[in-house]
Coordinates of C-alpha atoms and ligand atoms in Angstrom, one line a residue:
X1 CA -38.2 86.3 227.2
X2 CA -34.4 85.8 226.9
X3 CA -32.7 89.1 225.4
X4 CA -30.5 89.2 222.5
X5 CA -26.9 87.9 222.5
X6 CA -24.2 87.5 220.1
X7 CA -23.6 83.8 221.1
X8 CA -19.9 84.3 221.6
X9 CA -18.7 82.4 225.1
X10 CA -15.6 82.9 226.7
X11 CA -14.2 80.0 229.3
X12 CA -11.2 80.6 231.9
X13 CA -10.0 77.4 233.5
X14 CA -7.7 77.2 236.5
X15 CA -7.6 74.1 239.0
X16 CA -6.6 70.4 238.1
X17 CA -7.4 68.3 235.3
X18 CA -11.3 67.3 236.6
X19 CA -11.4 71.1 235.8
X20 CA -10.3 70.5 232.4
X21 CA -13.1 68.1 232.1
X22 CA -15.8 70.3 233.0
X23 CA -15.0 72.7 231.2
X24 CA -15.1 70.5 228.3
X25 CA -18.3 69.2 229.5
X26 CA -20.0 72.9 229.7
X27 CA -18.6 74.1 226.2
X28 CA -20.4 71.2 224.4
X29 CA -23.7 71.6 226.2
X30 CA -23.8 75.5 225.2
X31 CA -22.3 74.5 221.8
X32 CA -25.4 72.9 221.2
X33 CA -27.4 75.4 222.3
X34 CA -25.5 77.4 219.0
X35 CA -22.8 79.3 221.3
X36 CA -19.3 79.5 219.9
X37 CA -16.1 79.7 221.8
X38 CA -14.0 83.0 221.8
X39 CA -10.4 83.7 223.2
X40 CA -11.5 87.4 223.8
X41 CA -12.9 87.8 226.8
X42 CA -14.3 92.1 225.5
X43 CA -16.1 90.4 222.3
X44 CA -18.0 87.7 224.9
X45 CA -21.7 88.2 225.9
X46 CA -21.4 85.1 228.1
X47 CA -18.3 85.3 230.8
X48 CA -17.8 81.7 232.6
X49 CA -15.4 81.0 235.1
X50 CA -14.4 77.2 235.6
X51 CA -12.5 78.2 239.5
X52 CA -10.3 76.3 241.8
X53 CA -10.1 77.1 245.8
X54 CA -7.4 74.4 246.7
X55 CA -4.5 77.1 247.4
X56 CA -5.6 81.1 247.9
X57 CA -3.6 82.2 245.0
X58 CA -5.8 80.0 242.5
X59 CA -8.8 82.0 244.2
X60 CA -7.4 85.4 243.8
X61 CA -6.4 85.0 240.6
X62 CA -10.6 84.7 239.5
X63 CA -11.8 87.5 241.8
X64 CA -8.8 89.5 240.2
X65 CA -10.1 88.3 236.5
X66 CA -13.7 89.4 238.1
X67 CA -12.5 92.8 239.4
X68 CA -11.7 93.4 235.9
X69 CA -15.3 92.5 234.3
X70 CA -16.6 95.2 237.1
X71 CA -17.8 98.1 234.1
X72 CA -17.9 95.2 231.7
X73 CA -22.2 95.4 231.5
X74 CA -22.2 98.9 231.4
X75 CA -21.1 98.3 227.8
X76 CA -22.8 94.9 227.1
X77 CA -26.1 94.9 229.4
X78 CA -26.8 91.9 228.0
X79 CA -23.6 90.1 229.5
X80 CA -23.9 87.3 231.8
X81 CA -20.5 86.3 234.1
X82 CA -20.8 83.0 235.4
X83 CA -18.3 81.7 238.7
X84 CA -18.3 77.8 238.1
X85 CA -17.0 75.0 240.4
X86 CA -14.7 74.5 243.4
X87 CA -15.2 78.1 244.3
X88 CA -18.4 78.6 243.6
X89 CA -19.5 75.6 245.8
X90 CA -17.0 77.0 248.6
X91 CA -17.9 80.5 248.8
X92 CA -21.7 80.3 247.4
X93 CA -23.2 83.8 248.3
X94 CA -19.7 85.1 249.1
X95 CA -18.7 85.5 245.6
X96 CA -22.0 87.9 244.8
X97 CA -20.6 89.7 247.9
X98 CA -17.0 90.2 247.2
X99 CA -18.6 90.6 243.2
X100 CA -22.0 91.5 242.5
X101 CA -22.2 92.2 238.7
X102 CA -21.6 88.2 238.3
X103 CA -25.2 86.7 237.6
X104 CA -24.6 83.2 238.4
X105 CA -23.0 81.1 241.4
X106 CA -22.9 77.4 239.8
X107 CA -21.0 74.7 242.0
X108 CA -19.1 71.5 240.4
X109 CA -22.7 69.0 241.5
X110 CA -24.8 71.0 239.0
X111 CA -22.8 72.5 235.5
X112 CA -25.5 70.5 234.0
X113 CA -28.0 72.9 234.7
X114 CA -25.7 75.8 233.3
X115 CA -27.6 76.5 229.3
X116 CA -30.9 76.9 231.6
X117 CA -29.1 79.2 234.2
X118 CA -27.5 81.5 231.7
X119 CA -30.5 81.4 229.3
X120 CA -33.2 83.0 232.9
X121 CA -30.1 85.0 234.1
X122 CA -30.4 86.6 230.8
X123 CA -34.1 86.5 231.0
X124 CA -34.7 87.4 234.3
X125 CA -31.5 89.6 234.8
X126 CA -31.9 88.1 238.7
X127 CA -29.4 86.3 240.2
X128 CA -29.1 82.7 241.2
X129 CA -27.0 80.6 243.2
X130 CA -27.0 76.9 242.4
X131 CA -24.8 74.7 245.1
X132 CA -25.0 71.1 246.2
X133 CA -25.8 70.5 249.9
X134 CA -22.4 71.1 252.2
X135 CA -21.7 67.8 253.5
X136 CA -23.2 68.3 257.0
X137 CA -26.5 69.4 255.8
X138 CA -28.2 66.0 254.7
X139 CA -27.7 62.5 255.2
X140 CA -24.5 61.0 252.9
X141 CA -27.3 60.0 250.1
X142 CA -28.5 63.4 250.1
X143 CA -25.2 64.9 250.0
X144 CA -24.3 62.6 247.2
X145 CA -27.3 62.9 245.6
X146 CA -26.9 66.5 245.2
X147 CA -23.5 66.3 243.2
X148 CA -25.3 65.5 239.6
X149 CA -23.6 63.4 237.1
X150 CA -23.2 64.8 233.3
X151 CA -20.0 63.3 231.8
X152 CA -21.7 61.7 228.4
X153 CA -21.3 65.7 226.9
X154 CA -18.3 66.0 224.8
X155 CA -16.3 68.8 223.3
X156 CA -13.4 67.5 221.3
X157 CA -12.0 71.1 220.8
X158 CA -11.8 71.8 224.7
X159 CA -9.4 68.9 224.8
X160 CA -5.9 69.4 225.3
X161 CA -4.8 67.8 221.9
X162 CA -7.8 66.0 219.9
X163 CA -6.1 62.3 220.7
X164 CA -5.9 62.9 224.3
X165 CA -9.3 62.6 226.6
X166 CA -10.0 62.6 230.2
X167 CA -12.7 60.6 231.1
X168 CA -13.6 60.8 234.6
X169 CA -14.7 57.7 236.9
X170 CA -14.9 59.0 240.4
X171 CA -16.8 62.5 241.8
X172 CA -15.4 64.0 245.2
X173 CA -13.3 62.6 248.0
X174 CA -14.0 60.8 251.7
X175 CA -10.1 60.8 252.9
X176 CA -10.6 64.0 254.4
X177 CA -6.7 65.4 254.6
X178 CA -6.8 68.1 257.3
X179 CA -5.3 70.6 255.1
X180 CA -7.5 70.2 251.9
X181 CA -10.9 71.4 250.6
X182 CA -12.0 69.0 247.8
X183 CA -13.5 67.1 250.4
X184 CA -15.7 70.5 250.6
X185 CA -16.5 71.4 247.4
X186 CA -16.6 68.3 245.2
X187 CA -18.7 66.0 247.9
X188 CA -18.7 62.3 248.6
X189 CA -16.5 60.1 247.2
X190 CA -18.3 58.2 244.3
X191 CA -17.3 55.7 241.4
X192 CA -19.4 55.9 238.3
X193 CA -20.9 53.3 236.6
X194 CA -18.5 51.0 234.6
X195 CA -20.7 50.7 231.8
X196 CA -21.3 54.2 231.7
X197 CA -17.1 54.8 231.6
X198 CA -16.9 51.8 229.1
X199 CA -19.5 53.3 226.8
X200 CA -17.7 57.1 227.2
X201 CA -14.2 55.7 226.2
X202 CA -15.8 53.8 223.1
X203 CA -17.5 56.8 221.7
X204 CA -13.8 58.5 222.5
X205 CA -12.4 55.8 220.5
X206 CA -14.3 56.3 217.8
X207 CA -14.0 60.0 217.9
X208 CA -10.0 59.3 217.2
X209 CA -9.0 59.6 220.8
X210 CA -5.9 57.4 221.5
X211 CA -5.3 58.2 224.8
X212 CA -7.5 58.1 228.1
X213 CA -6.9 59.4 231.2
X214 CA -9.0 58.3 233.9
X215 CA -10.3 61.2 236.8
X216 CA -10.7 60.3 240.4
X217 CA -8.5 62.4 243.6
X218 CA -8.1 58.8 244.7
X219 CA -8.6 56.7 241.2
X220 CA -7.4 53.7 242.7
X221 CA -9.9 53.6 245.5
X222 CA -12.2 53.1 242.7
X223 CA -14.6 50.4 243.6
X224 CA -18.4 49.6 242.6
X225 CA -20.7 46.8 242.0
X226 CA -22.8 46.7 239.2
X227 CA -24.6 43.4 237.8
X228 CA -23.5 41.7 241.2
X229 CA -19.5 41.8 239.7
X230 CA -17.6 43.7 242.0
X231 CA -15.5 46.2 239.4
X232 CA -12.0 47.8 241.2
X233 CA -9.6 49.8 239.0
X234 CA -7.5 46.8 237.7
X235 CA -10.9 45.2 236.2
X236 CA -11.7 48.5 234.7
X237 CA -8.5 48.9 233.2
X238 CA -8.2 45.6 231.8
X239 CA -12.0 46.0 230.0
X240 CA -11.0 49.8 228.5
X241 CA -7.9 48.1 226.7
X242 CA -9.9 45.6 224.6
X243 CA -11.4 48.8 223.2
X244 CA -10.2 49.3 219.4
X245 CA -8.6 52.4 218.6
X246 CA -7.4 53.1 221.9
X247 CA -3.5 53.3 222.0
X248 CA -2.5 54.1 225.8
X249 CA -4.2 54.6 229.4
X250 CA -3.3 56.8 232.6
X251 CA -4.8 57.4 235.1
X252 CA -4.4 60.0 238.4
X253 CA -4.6 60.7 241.1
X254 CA -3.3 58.1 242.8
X255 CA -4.0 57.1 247.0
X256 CA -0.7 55.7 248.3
X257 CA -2.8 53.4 250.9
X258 CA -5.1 51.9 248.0
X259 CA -2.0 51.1 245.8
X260 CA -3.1 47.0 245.6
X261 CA -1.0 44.0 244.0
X262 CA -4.1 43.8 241.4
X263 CA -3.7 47.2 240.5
X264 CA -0.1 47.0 240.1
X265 CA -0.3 43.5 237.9
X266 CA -2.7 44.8 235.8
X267 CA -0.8 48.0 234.6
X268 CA 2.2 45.5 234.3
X269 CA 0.3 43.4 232.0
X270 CA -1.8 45.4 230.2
X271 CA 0.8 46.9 227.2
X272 CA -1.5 49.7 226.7
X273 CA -1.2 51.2 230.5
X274 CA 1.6 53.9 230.6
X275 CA 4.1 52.6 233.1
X276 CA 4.0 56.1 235.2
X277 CA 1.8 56.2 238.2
X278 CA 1.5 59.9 240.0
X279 CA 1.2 58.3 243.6
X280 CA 1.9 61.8 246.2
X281 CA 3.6 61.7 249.0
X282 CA 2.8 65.2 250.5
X283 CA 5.5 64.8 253.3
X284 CA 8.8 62.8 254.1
X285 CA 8.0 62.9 257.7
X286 CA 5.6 60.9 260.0
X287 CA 4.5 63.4 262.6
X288 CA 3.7 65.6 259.4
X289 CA 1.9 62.9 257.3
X290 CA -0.1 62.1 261.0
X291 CA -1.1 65.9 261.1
X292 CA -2.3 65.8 257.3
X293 CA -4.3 63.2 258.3
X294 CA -2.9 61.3 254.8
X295 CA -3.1 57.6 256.5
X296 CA 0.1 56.3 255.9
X297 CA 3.6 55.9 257.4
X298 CA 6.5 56.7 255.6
X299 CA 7.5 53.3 256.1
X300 CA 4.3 52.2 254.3
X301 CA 4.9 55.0 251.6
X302 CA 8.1 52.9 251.2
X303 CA 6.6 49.4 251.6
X304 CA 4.3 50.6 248.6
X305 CA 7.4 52.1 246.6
X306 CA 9.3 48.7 246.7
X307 CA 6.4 46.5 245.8
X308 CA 6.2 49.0 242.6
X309 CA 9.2 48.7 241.7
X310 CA 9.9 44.7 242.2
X311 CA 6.3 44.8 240.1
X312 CA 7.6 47.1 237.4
X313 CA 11.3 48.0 237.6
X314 CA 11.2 50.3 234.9
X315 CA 8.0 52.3 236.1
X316 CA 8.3 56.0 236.5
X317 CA 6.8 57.5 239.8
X318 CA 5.8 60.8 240.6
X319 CA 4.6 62.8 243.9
X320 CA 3.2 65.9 245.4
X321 CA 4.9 67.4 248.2
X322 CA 3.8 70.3 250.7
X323 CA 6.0 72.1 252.3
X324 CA 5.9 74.3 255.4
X325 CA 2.6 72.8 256.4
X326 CA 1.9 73.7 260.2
X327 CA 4.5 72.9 262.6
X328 CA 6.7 71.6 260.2
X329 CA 10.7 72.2 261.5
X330 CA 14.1 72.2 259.4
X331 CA 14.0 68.8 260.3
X332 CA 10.7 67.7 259.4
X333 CA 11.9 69.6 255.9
X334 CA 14.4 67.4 255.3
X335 CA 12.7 64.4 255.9
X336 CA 11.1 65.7 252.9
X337 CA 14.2 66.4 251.1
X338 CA 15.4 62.7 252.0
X339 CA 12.4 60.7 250.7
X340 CA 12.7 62.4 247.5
X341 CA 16.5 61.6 247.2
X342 CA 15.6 58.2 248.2
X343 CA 12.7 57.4 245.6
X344 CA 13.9 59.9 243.0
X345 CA 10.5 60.8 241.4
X346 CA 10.1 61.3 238.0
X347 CA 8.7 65.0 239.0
X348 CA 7.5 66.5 241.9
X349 CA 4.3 68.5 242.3
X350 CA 5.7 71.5 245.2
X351 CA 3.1 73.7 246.7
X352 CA 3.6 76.1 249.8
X353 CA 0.8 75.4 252.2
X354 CA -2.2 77.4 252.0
X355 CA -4.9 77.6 254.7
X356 CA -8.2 76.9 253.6
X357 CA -10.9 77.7 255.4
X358 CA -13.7 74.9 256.2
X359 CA -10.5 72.5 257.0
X360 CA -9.9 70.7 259.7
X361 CA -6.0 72.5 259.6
X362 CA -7.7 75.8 259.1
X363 CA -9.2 75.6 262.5
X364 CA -6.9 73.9 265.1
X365 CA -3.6 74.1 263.6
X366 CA -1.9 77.5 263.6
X367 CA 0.1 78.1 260.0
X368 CA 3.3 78.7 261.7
X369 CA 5.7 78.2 259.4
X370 CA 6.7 82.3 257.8
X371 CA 6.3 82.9 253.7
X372 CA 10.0 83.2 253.8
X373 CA 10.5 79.9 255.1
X374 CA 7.6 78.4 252.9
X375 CA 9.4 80.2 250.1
X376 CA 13.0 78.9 250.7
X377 CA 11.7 75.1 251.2
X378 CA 10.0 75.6 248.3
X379 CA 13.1 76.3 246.1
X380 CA 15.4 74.2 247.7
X381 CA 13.2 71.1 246.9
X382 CA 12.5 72.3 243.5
X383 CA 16.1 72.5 242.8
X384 CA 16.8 68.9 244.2
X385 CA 13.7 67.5 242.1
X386 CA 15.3 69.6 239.1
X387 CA 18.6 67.9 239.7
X388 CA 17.0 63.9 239.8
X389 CA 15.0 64.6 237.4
X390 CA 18.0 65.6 234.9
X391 CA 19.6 62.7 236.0
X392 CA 17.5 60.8 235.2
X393 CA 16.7 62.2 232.1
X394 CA 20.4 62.3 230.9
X395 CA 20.1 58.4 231.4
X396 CA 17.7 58.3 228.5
X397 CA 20.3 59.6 226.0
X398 CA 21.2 57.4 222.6
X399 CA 18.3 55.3 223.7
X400 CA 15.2 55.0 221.8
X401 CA 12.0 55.6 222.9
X402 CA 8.7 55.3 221.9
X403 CA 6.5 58.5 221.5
X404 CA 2.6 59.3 221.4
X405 CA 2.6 62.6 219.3
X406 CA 0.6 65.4 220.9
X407 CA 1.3 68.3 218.3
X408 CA 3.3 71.3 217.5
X409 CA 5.1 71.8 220.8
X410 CA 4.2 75.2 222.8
X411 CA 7.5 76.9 221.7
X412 CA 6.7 76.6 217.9
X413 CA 3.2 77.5 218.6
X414 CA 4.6 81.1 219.5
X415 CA 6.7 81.1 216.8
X416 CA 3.8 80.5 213.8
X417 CA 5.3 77.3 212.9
X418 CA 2.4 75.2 212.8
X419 CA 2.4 73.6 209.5
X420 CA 5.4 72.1 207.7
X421 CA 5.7 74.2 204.9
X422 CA 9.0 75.7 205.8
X423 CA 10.5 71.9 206.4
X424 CA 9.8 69.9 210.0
X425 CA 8.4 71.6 213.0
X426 CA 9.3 71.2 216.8
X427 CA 6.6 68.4 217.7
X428 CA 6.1 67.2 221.7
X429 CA 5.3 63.6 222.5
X430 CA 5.1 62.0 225.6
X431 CA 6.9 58.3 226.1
X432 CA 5.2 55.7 227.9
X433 CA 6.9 56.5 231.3
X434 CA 5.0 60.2 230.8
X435 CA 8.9 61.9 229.8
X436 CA 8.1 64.7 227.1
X437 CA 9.7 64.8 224.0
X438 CA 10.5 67.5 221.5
X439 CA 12.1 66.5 218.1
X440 CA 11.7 67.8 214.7
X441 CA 8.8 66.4 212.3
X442 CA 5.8 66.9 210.3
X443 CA 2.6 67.9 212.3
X444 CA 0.3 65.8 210.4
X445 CA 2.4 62.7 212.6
X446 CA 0.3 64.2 215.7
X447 CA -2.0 60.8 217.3
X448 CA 0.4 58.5 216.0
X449 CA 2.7 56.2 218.0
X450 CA 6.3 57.4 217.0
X451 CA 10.2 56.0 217.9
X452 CA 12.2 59.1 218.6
X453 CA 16.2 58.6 219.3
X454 CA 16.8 61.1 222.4
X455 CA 20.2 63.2 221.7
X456 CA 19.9 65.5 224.5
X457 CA 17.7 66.7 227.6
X458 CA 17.1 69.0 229.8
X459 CA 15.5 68.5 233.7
X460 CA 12.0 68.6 231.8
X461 CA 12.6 67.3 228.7
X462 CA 13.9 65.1 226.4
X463 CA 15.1 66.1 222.8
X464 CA 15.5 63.6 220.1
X465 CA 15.0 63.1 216.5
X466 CA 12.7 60.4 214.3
X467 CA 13.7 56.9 213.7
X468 CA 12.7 54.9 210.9
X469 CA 12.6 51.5 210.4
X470 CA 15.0 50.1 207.1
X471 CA 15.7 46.8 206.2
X472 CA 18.5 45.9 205.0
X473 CA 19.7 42.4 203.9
X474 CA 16.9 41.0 205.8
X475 CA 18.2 42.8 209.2
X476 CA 16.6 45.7 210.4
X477 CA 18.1 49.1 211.3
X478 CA 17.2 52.4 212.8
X479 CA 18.3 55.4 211.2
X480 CA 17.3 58.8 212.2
X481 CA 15.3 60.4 209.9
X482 CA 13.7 64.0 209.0
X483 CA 10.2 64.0 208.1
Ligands
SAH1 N1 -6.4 64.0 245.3 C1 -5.1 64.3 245.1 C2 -4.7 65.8 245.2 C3 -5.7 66.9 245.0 S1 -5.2 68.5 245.3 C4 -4.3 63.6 246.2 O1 -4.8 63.3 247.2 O2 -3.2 63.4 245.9 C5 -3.6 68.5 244.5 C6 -2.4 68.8 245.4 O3 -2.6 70.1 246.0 C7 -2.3 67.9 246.6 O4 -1.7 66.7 246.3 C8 -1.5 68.7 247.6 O5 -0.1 68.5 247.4 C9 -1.9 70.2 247.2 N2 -2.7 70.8 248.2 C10 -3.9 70.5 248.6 N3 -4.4 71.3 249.5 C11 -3.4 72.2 249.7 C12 -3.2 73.4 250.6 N4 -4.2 73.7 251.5 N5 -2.1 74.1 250.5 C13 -1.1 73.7 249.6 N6 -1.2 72.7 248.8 C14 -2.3 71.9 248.9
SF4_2 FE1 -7.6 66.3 249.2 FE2 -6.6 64.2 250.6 FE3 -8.8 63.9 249.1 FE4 -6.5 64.3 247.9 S1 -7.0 62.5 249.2 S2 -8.4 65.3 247.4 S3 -5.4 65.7 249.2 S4 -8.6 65.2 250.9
F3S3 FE1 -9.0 72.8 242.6 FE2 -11.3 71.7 242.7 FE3 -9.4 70.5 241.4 S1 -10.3 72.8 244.4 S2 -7.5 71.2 242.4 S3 -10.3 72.4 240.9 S4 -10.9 69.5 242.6

């Protein structure tokens, strides 16, 4: 017998986009089951945690949002707190240890099972753990085999905007970087079934998405055969732009070993592919990327770079970089520093290094480097990104650029301005080389493909206004327009 609850879920999210996805994926299977989303975590009967465990911090955070929930039931004995995904496969029993009023442990190889696990948790009021094998305990089938597939679920209002989609076409990760746990907690590396992806980005498609982002920690080591046609990323690509409806295609995260000509071509040739490829670098230095385990030289890194950028001069690259990883000297640093003066990334992704227990780091490398240091690497690199990426940015002024409209931007958001009743309203766009864009305009332009003349930037952004089209004794002009 389940008892009574007031249907009302809350969902916290933390991690990377893959999260985003599940989380997505989990909404719409309760939604059918009649639950409704709330923002208030006091008025929720069912508590779900979506968790991350790539750095510490993202794991305090949710035992901190846990610690909080501790008197929670007292009130609402029918409450069920869920711990979801990379965490919950990592620390399995732990987290009922370090928090035992949460009901159920759920790791990211079985959300499918999650309306039957909250509906006997409520039931039952026992407790239950469900984990997919760690990767030593079964054969690599097995392991696999216990990290479930359940992408077809969809919940448009989980998305980020309702145009935008991520669609995932890998699960977990074989490449085994000594300092990182997603090896851990999302399993083998696997590519889904093309015709299952093709099939998910046509019902997308049709659902008004117009633009896909595909999900993999190494999406271009995507590889499967299916129908005895051997499918990689650039044949994948290539069969998601015939679909109709469909405006633009990313994809991330990208391996820099497994960045191939065909791959390259194909995102040259294909008008629909966004001409920004997030390929990380993690370190400017050999003996660091050796220790990470990461596969490459930098001279490779910068083999791969030029080949980019003779393929697609005006592609816009964009990296991941850790800094005071263990044994890593001033030196090693500014090796770091160099490499991004030398390929001047679009952005850079900057994270202090976090042990992570289960790694191969975690036990034979001692984390060396102080939190000061960490600290002071950390802002110094963040302050020469900020600088290219301003540059850069400033190069973009009185040109015009294309747009895909995402909305009301964030700051307008805060502001109430979300309709254009009182004239135009900060919108945010992204072009296709992934730059944001705020200009003025009417929200209902949100999904559409827009020109947008940038005036201004900042190291983030660019700002701009909307151009129109007008023509004028046969010639055509653009003229800046309010909307
Ligand atoms: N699959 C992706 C990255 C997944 S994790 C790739 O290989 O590029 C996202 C980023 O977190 C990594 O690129 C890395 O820069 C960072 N990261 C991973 N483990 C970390 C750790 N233990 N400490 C600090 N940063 C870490
Ligand atoms: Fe982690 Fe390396 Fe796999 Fe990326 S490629 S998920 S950093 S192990
Ligand atoms: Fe975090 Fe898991 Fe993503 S550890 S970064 S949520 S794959």
């Amino acid at each position: 017998m389940t008892t009574p609850h007031n249907g009302k879920l809350y969902i916290e999210t933390v991690g990377c986009q893959m999260n985003m996805l599940d989380s997505e994926l989990v909404v719409a299977a309760l939604r059918k089951q009649g639950y409704e989303l709330t923002g208030d975590v006091a008025a929720a009967d069912t508590v779900l945690f979506n968790t991350c465990s790539v750095r510490e911090h993202a794991e305090h955070k949710i035992y901190s949002a846990l610690g909080r929930l501790k008197f929670s039931k007292q009130t609402r004995p029918q409450q069920v707190i869920g711990v979801l995904g990379c965490m919950a496969q990592k620390d399995q029993e732990l987290v009922f240890q370090r928090a035992p009023h949460v009901d159920l442990v759920v790791g990211t190889g079985q959300l499918g099972e999650i309306p039957r696990l909250i509906a006997e948790a409520r039931g039952t009021r026992q407790r239950s753990l469900a984990v997919s094998l760690d990767r030593r305990e079964g054969t690599r089938m097995e392991v696999s085999n216990s990290f479930q597939s359940y992408d077809p679920l969809r919940e448009p209002e989980m998305r980020p905007s309702p145009y935008q989609a991520f669609v995932r076409i890998m699960f977990g990760c074989d490449k085994f970087c000594t300092y990182c746990v997603v090896p851990m907690t999302r399993g083998p590396e696997q590519s889904r079934s093309p015709r299952d992806i093709l099939l998910e980005c046509r019902v997308l498609a049709d659902q008004g998405v117009k633009e896909v982002t595909l999900l993999g920690q190494t999406v271009n080591s995507f590889k499967v055969t299916e129908d005895g046609k051997i499918w990689r990323l650039s044949d994948l690509l290539a069969a998601i732009h015939d679909i109709n409806g469909l405006d633009r295609l990313k994809f991330v995260t990208n391996y820099p070993r497994d960045m191939t000509d065909d791959l390259l071509q194909a995102v040259r040739d294909l008008p629909k592919c966004a001409r920004y490829l997030h390929v990380p670098a993690q370190s400017g230095c050999d003996d660091m990327l050796k220790k990470m385990k990461r596969g490459y030289t930098i001279g490779e890194y910068r083999e791969m770079h030029q080949r980019l950028k003779e393929t697609m001069p005006d592609a816009a690259v964009s990296s991941d970089f850790i800094v005071g990883f263990c044994g890593e000297t001033d030196a090693a640093h500014e090796k770091s520093m160099d490499l991004i003066r030398e390929m001047r990334f679009k952005n850079s992704f900057i994270f202090k290094y976090s042990p992570r227990p289960g790694t191969k780091a975690y036990g034979l490398m001692p984390d060396d480097v102080p939190e000061e240091v960490k600290k002071a690497r950390n802002n110094e690199m963040l302050a020469l990104q900020n600088q290219i990426s301003g540059e850069d940015n400033a190069k973009f002024i009185g040109r015009t650029v294309e747009v895909l409209v995402e909305g009301v931007s964030k700051n307008a958001e805060k502001r109430g301005e979300t309709d254009a009743s009182h004239g135009p309203v900060q919108l945010t766009g992204r072009t296709m080389c992934d730059r944001i864009v705020v200009f003025p305009g009417n929200p209902r332009l949100a999904g559409s493909l827009t020109e947008i003349a940038v005036e201004d930037c900042t190291s983030t952004t660019l700002i701009g206004s909307i151009m129109t089209r007008e023509v004028q004794h046969g010639s055509t002009s653009l003229l800046p327009i309010l909307v």
